PDB file of C-alpha atoms in Angstrom:
ATOM      1  CA  MET A   1      61.844 -38.439  -2.263  1.00  0.00           C
ATOM      2  CA  THR A   2      59.014 -40.535  -3.382  1.00  0.00           C
ATOM      3  CA  LEU A   3      58.364 -43.925  -0.955  1.00  0.00           C
ATOM      4  CA  ILE A   4      56.394 -46.372  -2.980  1.00  0.00           C
ATOM      5  CA  LEU A   5      54.764 -49.469  -1.443  1.00  0.00           C
ATOM      6  CA  THR A   6      55.790 -52.573  -3.741  1.00  0.00           C
ATOM      7  CA  ALA A   7      54.454 -55.510  -1.540  1.00  0.00           C
ATOM      8  CA  GLY A   8      52.721 -54.881   1.346  1.00  0.00           C
ATOM      9  CA  PRO A   9      52.393 -57.154   4.605  1.00  0.00           C
ATOM     10  CA  ALA A  10      51.231 -60.638   3.758  1.00  0.00           C
ATOM     11  CA  GLU A  11      49.620 -60.688   7.401  1.00  0.00           C
ATOM     12  CA  GLU A  12      48.340 -58.153   9.947  1.00  0.00           C
ATOM     13  CA  PRO A  13      50.539 -57.993  13.247  1.00  0.00           C
ATOM     14  CA  VAL A  14      47.077 -58.852  15.426  1.00  0.00           C
ATOM     15  CA  THR A  15      44.679 -61.809  14.018  1.00  0.00           C
ATOM     16  CA  LEU A  16      40.882 -61.496  13.498  1.00  0.00           C
ATOM     17  CA  GLY A  17      40.638 -63.812  16.466  1.00  0.00           C
ATOM     18  CA  GLU A  18      42.714 -61.611  18.632  1.00  0.00           C
ATOM     19  CA  ALA A  19      40.572 -58.489  17.776  1.00  0.00           C
ATOM     20  CA  ARG A  20      37.341 -60.698  18.523  1.00  0.00           C
ATOM     21  CA  ALA A  21      38.660 -61.536  21.710  1.00  0.00           C
ATOM     22  CA  PHE A  22      39.627 -58.135  22.726  1.00  0.00           C
ATOM     23  CA  LEU A  23      36.325 -56.755  21.609  1.00  0.00           C
ATOM     24  CA  ARG A  24      34.478 -59.921  23.285  1.00  0.00           C
ATOM     25  CA  LEU A  25      32.583 -60.658  20.449  1.00  0.00           C
ATOM     26  CA  ASP A  26      31.247 -64.225  20.122  1.00  0.00           C
ATOM     27  CA  ASP A  27      30.355 -64.398  16.400  1.00  0.00           C
ATOM     28  CA  THR A  28      32.410 -63.696  13.160  1.00  0.00           C
ATOM     29  CA  GLY A  29      29.286 -61.608  11.553  1.00  0.00           C
ATOM     30  CA  GLU A  30      31.778 -58.533  11.793  1.00  0.00           C
ATOM     31  CA  ASP A  31      34.626 -59.913  10.563  1.00  0.00           C
ATOM     32  CA  GLY A  32      34.763 -57.864   7.315  1.00  0.00           C
ATOM     33  CA  LEU A  33      34.883 -54.620   9.304  1.00  0.00           C
ATOM     34  CA  LEU A  34      37.436 -56.140  12.034  1.00  0.00           C
ATOM     35  CA  ALA A  35      39.444 -56.783   8.787  1.00  0.00           C
ATOM     36  CA  ALA A  36      39.179 -53.610   7.342  1.00  0.00           C
ATOM     37  CA  LEU A  37      39.726 -51.900  10.843  1.00  0.00           C
ATOM     38  CA  ILE A  38      42.798 -53.775  11.617  1.00  0.00           C
ATOM     39  CA  THR A  39      44.329 -52.852   8.141  1.00  0.00           C
ATOM     40  CA  ALA A  40      43.676 -49.138   8.632  1.00  0.00           C
ATOM     41  CA  ALA A  41      44.837 -48.960  12.263  1.00  0.00           C
ATOM     42  CA  ARG A  42      48.289 -50.871  11.226  1.00  0.00           C
ATOM     43  CA  ALA A  43      48.447 -48.211   8.343  1.00  0.00           C
ATOM     44  CA  VAL A  44      47.899 -45.545  10.698  1.00  0.00           C
ATOM     45  CA  LEU A  45      50.133 -46.480  13.224  1.00  0.00           C
ATOM     46  CA  GLU A  46      52.764 -47.159  10.841  1.00  0.00           C
ATOM     47  CA  GLY A  47      52.597 -43.596   9.401  1.00  0.00           C
ATOM     48  CA  GLU A  48      52.768 -42.393  13.078  1.00  0.00           C
ATOM     49  CA  THR A  49      55.875 -43.990  13.892  1.00  0.00           C
ATOM     50  CA  ARG A  50      57.700 -44.091  10.414  1.00  0.00           C
ATOM     51  CA  ARG A  51      57.839 -47.961  11.193  1.00  0.00           C
ATOM     52  CA  ALA A  52      56.958 -50.948   9.165  1.00  0.00           C
ATOM     53  CA  PHE A  53      55.261 -53.406  11.542  1.00  0.00           C
ATOM     54  CA  VAL A  54      55.199 -56.523   9.443  1.00  0.00           C
ATOM     55  CA  THR A  55      57.510 -57.434   6.627  1.00  0.00           C
ATOM     56  CA  GLN A  56      56.652 -55.600   3.629  1.00  0.00           C
ATOM     57  CA  SER A  57      58.560 -54.396   0.499  1.00  0.00           C
ATOM     58  CA  TRP A  58      59.397 -50.722  -0.398  1.00  0.00           C
ATOM     59  CA  ARG A  59      60.912 -48.454  -2.945  1.00  0.00           C
ATOM     60  CA  LEU A  60      62.667 -45.001  -2.103  1.00  0.00           C
ATOM     61  CA  LEU A  61      62.820 -42.814  -5.028  1.00  0.00           C
ATOM     62  CA  ILE A  62      65.249 -39.654  -4.641  1.00  0.00           C
ATOM     63  CA  ASP A  63      66.977 -37.232  -7.271  1.00  0.00           C
ATOM     64  CA  ARG A  64      70.391 -37.160  -6.171  1.00  0.00           C
ATOM     65  CA  PHE A  65      72.695 -38.963  -3.545  1.00  0.00           C
ATOM     66  CA  PRO A  66      73.013 -36.728  -0.442  1.00  0.00           C
ATOM     67  CA  GLU A  67      76.801 -35.716   0.631  1.00  0.00           C
ATOM     68  CA  GLY A  68      76.892 -38.298   3.088  1.00  0.00           C
ATOM     69  CA  ALA A  69      74.558 -40.953   4.139  1.00  0.00           C
ATOM     70  CA  ILE A  70      70.967 -41.682   2.822  1.00  0.00           C
ATOM     71  CA  VAL A  71      68.721 -41.672   5.673  1.00  0.00           C
ATOM     72  CA  MET A  72      66.156 -44.463   5.304  1.00  0.00           C
ATOM     73  CA  PRO A  73      62.436 -42.729   5.845  1.00  0.00           C
ATOM     74  CA  LEU A  74      61.199 -46.279   7.478  1.00  0.00           C
ATOM     75  CA  ALA A  75      62.463 -48.615  10.082  1.00  0.00           C
ATOM     76  CA  PRO A  76      63.125 -51.150  10.958  1.00  0.00           C
ATOM     77  CA  VAL A  77      65.103 -52.134   7.645  1.00  0.00           C
ATOM     78  CA  ALA A  78      65.690 -55.499   7.379  1.00  0.00           C
ATOM     79  CA  GLU A  79      67.631 -55.480   4.088  1.00  0.00           C
ATOM     80  CA  VAL A  80      68.162 -53.258   1.150  1.00  0.00           C
ATOM     81  CA  THR A  81      67.963 -55.606  -2.065  1.00  0.00           C
ATOM     82  CA  ALA A  82      69.028 -53.225  -4.515  1.00  0.00           C
ATOM     83  CA  ILE A  83      70.043 -49.527  -5.354  1.00  0.00           C
ATOM     84  CA  THR A  84      69.203 -48.774  -9.173  1.00  0.00           C
ATOM     85  CA  LEU A  85      70.119 -45.553 -11.239  1.00  0.00           C
ATOM     86  CA  VAL A  86      67.226 -45.068 -13.908  1.00  0.00           C
ATOM     87  CA  ALA A  87      68.012 -43.512 -16.819  1.00  0.00           C
ATOM     88  CA  ARG A  88      65.499 -40.984 -19.065  1.00  0.00           C
ATOM     89  CA  ASN A  89      65.097 -43.807 -21.536  1.00  0.00           C
ATOM     90  CA  GLY A  90      64.178 -46.399 -18.864  1.00  0.00           C
ATOM     91  CA  GLU A  91      67.260 -48.402 -18.578  1.00  0.00           C
ATOM     92  CA  SER A  92      68.534 -49.137 -15.474  1.00  0.00           C
ATOM     93  CA  GLU A  93      71.543 -49.799 -14.118  1.00  0.00           C
ATOM     94  CA  THR A  94      72.255 -51.841 -10.749  1.00  0.00           C
ATOM     95  CA  VAL A  95      74.796 -49.983  -8.286  1.00  0.00           C
ATOM     96  CA  ASP A  96      77.430 -52.563  -6.875  1.00  0.00           C
ATOM     97  CA  PRO A  97      76.522 -53.540  -3.543  1.00  0.00           C
ATOM     98  CA  ALA A  98      80.619 -53.044  -2.680  1.00  0.00           C
ATOM     99  CA  LEU A  99      80.074 -49.404  -3.361  1.00  0.00           C
ATOM    100  CA  TYR A 100      77.750 -48.782  -0.096  1.00  0.00           C
ATOM    101  CA  ASP A 101      77.639 -49.925   3.493  1.00  0.00           C
ATOM    102  CA  LEU A 102      74.646 -50.543   5.181  1.00  0.00           C
ATOM    103  CA  GLU A 103      73.825 -49.148   8.745  1.00  0.00           C
ATOM    104  CA  LEU A 104      70.203 -50.956   9.048  1.00  0.00           C
ATOM    105  CA  GLY A 105      70.367 -51.520  12.785  1.00  0.00           C
ATOM    106  CA  ALA A 106      70.837 -47.532  13.447  1.00  0.00           C
ATOM    107  CA  GLU A 107      67.831 -45.547  14.504  1.00  0.00           C
ATOM    108  CA  PRO A 108      67.159 -44.473  11.369  1.00  0.00           C
ATOM    109  CA  PRO A 109      68.600 -46.959   9.451  1.00  0.00           C
ATOM    110  CA  ARG A 110      71.553 -45.151   6.882  1.00  0.00           C
ATOM    111  CA  ILE A 111      73.252 -46.200   3.758  1.00  0.00           C
ATOM    112  CA  HIS A 112      76.686 -44.735   3.514  1.00  0.00           C
ATOM    113  CA  PRO A 113      79.190 -44.737   0.174  1.00  0.00           C
ATOM    114  CA  ALA A 114      81.861 -47.020   0.956  1.00  0.00           C
ATOM    115  CA  ALA A 115      85.123 -45.999   2.595  1.00  0.00           C
ATOM    116  CA  GLY A 116      87.052 -43.648   0.274  1.00  0.00           C
ATOM    117  CA  GLY A 117      84.480 -43.820  -2.599  1.00  0.00           C
ATOM    118  CA  GLY A 118      81.577 -41.779  -3.287  1.00  0.00           C
ATOM    119  CA  TRP A 119      78.146 -42.215  -4.771  1.00  0.00           C
ATOM    120  CA  PRO A 120      77.737 -42.733  -8.608  1.00  0.00           C
ATOM    121  CA  ALA A 121      76.109 -39.882 -10.849  1.00  0.00           C
ATOM    122  CA  PRO A 122      72.373 -40.301 -11.274  1.00  0.00           C
ATOM    123  CA  LYS A 123      71.168 -40.753 -15.024  1.00  0.00           C
ATOM    124  CA  LYS A 124      68.401 -38.047 -14.863  1.00  0.00           C
ATOM    125  CA  ARG A 125      67.234 -35.320 -13.055  1.00  0.00           C
ATOM    126  CA  ALA A 126      64.137 -36.599 -10.938  1.00  0.00           C
ATOM    127  CA  GLY A 127      63.476 -39.992  -9.386  1.00  0.00           C
ATOM    128  CA  GLY A 128      66.621 -41.217 -11.157  1.00  0.00           C
ATOM    129  CA  ILE A 129      67.488 -43.385  -8.044  1.00  0.00           C
ATOM    130  CA  ALA A 130      65.588 -46.470  -6.678  1.00  0.00           C
ATOM    131  CA  ILE A 131      66.424 -48.165  -3.372  1.00  0.00           C
ATOM    132  CA  ASP A 132      64.414 -51.478  -3.121  1.00  0.00           C
ATOM    133  CA  PHE A 133      64.389 -52.337   0.767  1.00  0.00           C
ATOM    134  CA  THR A 134      62.607 -54.745   2.567  1.00  0.00           C
ATOM    135  CA  ALA A 135      61.101 -52.974   6.032  1.00  0.00           C
ATOM    136  CA  GLY A 136      59.227 -54.523   9.421  1.00  0.00           C
ATOM    137  CA  TYR A 137      59.914 -56.448  12.487  1.00  0.00           C
ATOM    138  CA  GLY A 138      59.197 -59.919  10.790  1.00  0.00           C
ATOM    139  CA  GLY A 139      55.975 -61.771  11.265  1.00  0.00           C
ATOM    140  CA  PRO A 140      53.286 -60.673  13.742  1.00  0.00           C
ATOM    141  CA  ALA A 141      55.141 -62.473  16.418  1.00  0.00           C
ATOM    142  CA  SER A 142      58.173 -60.291  16.059  1.00  0.00           C
ATOM    143  CA  VAL A 143      55.895 -56.853  16.215  1.00  0.00           C
ATOM    144  CA  PRO A 144      56.841 -55.229  19.639  1.00  0.00           C
ATOM    145  CA  GLN A 145      53.759 -56.214  22.098  1.00  0.00           C
ATOM    146  CA  ALA A 146      52.976 -52.585  22.878  1.00  0.00           C
ATOM    147  CA  LEU A 147      52.580 -51.768  19.086  1.00  0.00           C
ATOM    148  CA  LYS A 148      50.120 -54.693  18.953  1.00  0.00           C
ATOM    149  CA  HIS A 149      48.279 -53.404  21.651  1.00  0.00           C
ATOM    150  CA  ALA A 150      48.228 -50.148  20.026  1.00  0.00           C
ATOM    151  CA  VAL A 151      46.361 -51.742  17.188  1.00  0.00           C
ATOM    152  CA  LEU A 152      43.896 -53.372  19.052  1.00  0.00           C
ATOM    153  CA  LEU A 153      42.988 -50.195  20.690  1.00  0.00           C
ATOM    154  CA  LEU A 154      42.458 -48.337  17.844  1.00  0.00           C
ATOM    155  CA  VAL A 155      40.477 -50.724  16.371  1.00  0.00           C
ATOM    156  CA  ALA A 156      38.344 -50.926  19.401  1.00  0.00           C
ATOM    157  CA  HIS A 157      38.317 -47.217  19.372  1.00  0.00           C
ATOM    158  CA  TRP A 158      36.962 -47.266  15.645  1.00  0.00           C
ATOM    159  CA  PHE A 159      34.449 -50.417  16.297  1.00  0.00           C
ATOM    160  CA  GLU A 160      33.046 -48.481  18.827  1.00  0.00           C
ATOM    161  CA  THR A 161      32.781 -44.986  17.172  1.00  0.00           C
ATOM    162  CA  ARG A 162      31.587 -45.474  13.848  1.00  0.00           C
ATOM    163  CA  LEU A 163      29.870 -42.558  12.983  1.00  0.00           C
ATOM    164  CA  PRO A 164      32.406 -39.388  11.657  1.00  0.00           C
ATOM    165  CA  VAL A 165      32.450 -37.016  14.661  1.00  0.00           C
ATOM    166  CA  ALA A 166      33.077 -33.277  14.612  1.00  0.00           C
ATOM    167  CA  PHE A 167      34.659 -31.689  17.331  1.00  0.00           C
ATOM    168  CA  GLU A 168      38.084 -30.496  18.158  1.00  0.00           C
ATOM    169  CA  GLY A 169      40.780 -33.200  18.580  1.00  0.00           C
ATOM    170  CA  ALA A 170      38.639 -35.947  16.760  1.00  0.00           C
ATOM    171  CA  ASN A 171      41.253 -36.583  14.327  1.00  0.00           C
ATOM    172  CA  GLU A 172      43.961 -37.302  17.280  1.00  0.00           C
ATOM    173  CA  ILE A 173      45.073 -40.316  18.243  1.00  0.00           C
ATOM    174  CA  PRO A 174      43.529 -41.629  21.422  1.00  0.00           C
ATOM    175  CA  PHE A 175      45.520 -41.087  24.415  1.00  0.00           C
ATOM    176  CA  THR A 176      46.356 -44.500  25.635  1.00  0.00           C
ATOM    177  CA  VAL A 177      47.269 -45.598  21.590  1.00  0.00           C
ATOM    178  CA  GLY A 178      49.436 -42.260  21.523  1.00  0.00           C
ATOM    179  CA  ALA A 179      51.188 -43.377  24.907  1.00  0.00           C
ATOM    180  CA  LEU A 180      51.739 -46.871  23.839  1.00  0.00           C
ATOM    181  CA  ILE A 181      53.388 -45.810  20.156  1.00  0.00           C
ATOM    182  CA  VAL A 182      55.879 -42.881  22.120  1.00  0.00           C
ATOM    183  CA  PRO A 183      58.860 -45.385  22.368  1.00  0.00           C
ATOM    184  CA  TYR A 184      58.242 -46.009  18.551  1.00  0.00           C
ATOM    185  CA  ARG A 185      58.262 -42.897  17.073  1.00  0.00           C
ATOM    186  CA  ARG A 186      60.601 -41.730  14.650  1.00  0.00           C
ATOM    187  CA  PHE A 187      60.471 -37.757  14.880  1.00  0.00           C
ATOM    188  CA  ARG A 188      61.260 -35.661  11.591  1.00  0.00           C
ATOM    189  CA  LEU A 189      63.869 -33.080  12.098  1.00  0.00           C
TER     190      LEU A 189
END
């Protein structure tokens, strides 16, 4: 299973102004650093929670269809735009949406073969099935406040601690940030 970002978010869950206000910065001299920290914090927290915060497009490549449902690796999933079978020669065939059912509101989101049907056979052995989908809560206003606050706390932590540290636990998410994201974490089984 390979997950590829095809179009990142158009905006971040928190603005530079919100980060400046949170850090009590009056000038814009650190805006370049703050923008980079906001993007990095969002990416780290999305990885920790296995959620997309702001709308973004992804492609999931799998080798074969599972016995039952395809469990999506990210949540929330807004839509599945296409399921495509890719042949060795590069030709592709789009799977008819009537052949599958979407359970996007489930946790985790799933794609099932339609009732009474099954999945079509892949056209090649490795990475022959591409699932294009859109994930995220929507725009920044739709991102849960706890996740936005976690981004701000992590930005503040990195802003104040600019040098790498080498002690046990240095690579861990700060406790307060971890506490905010606990309800949104999707665990791997």
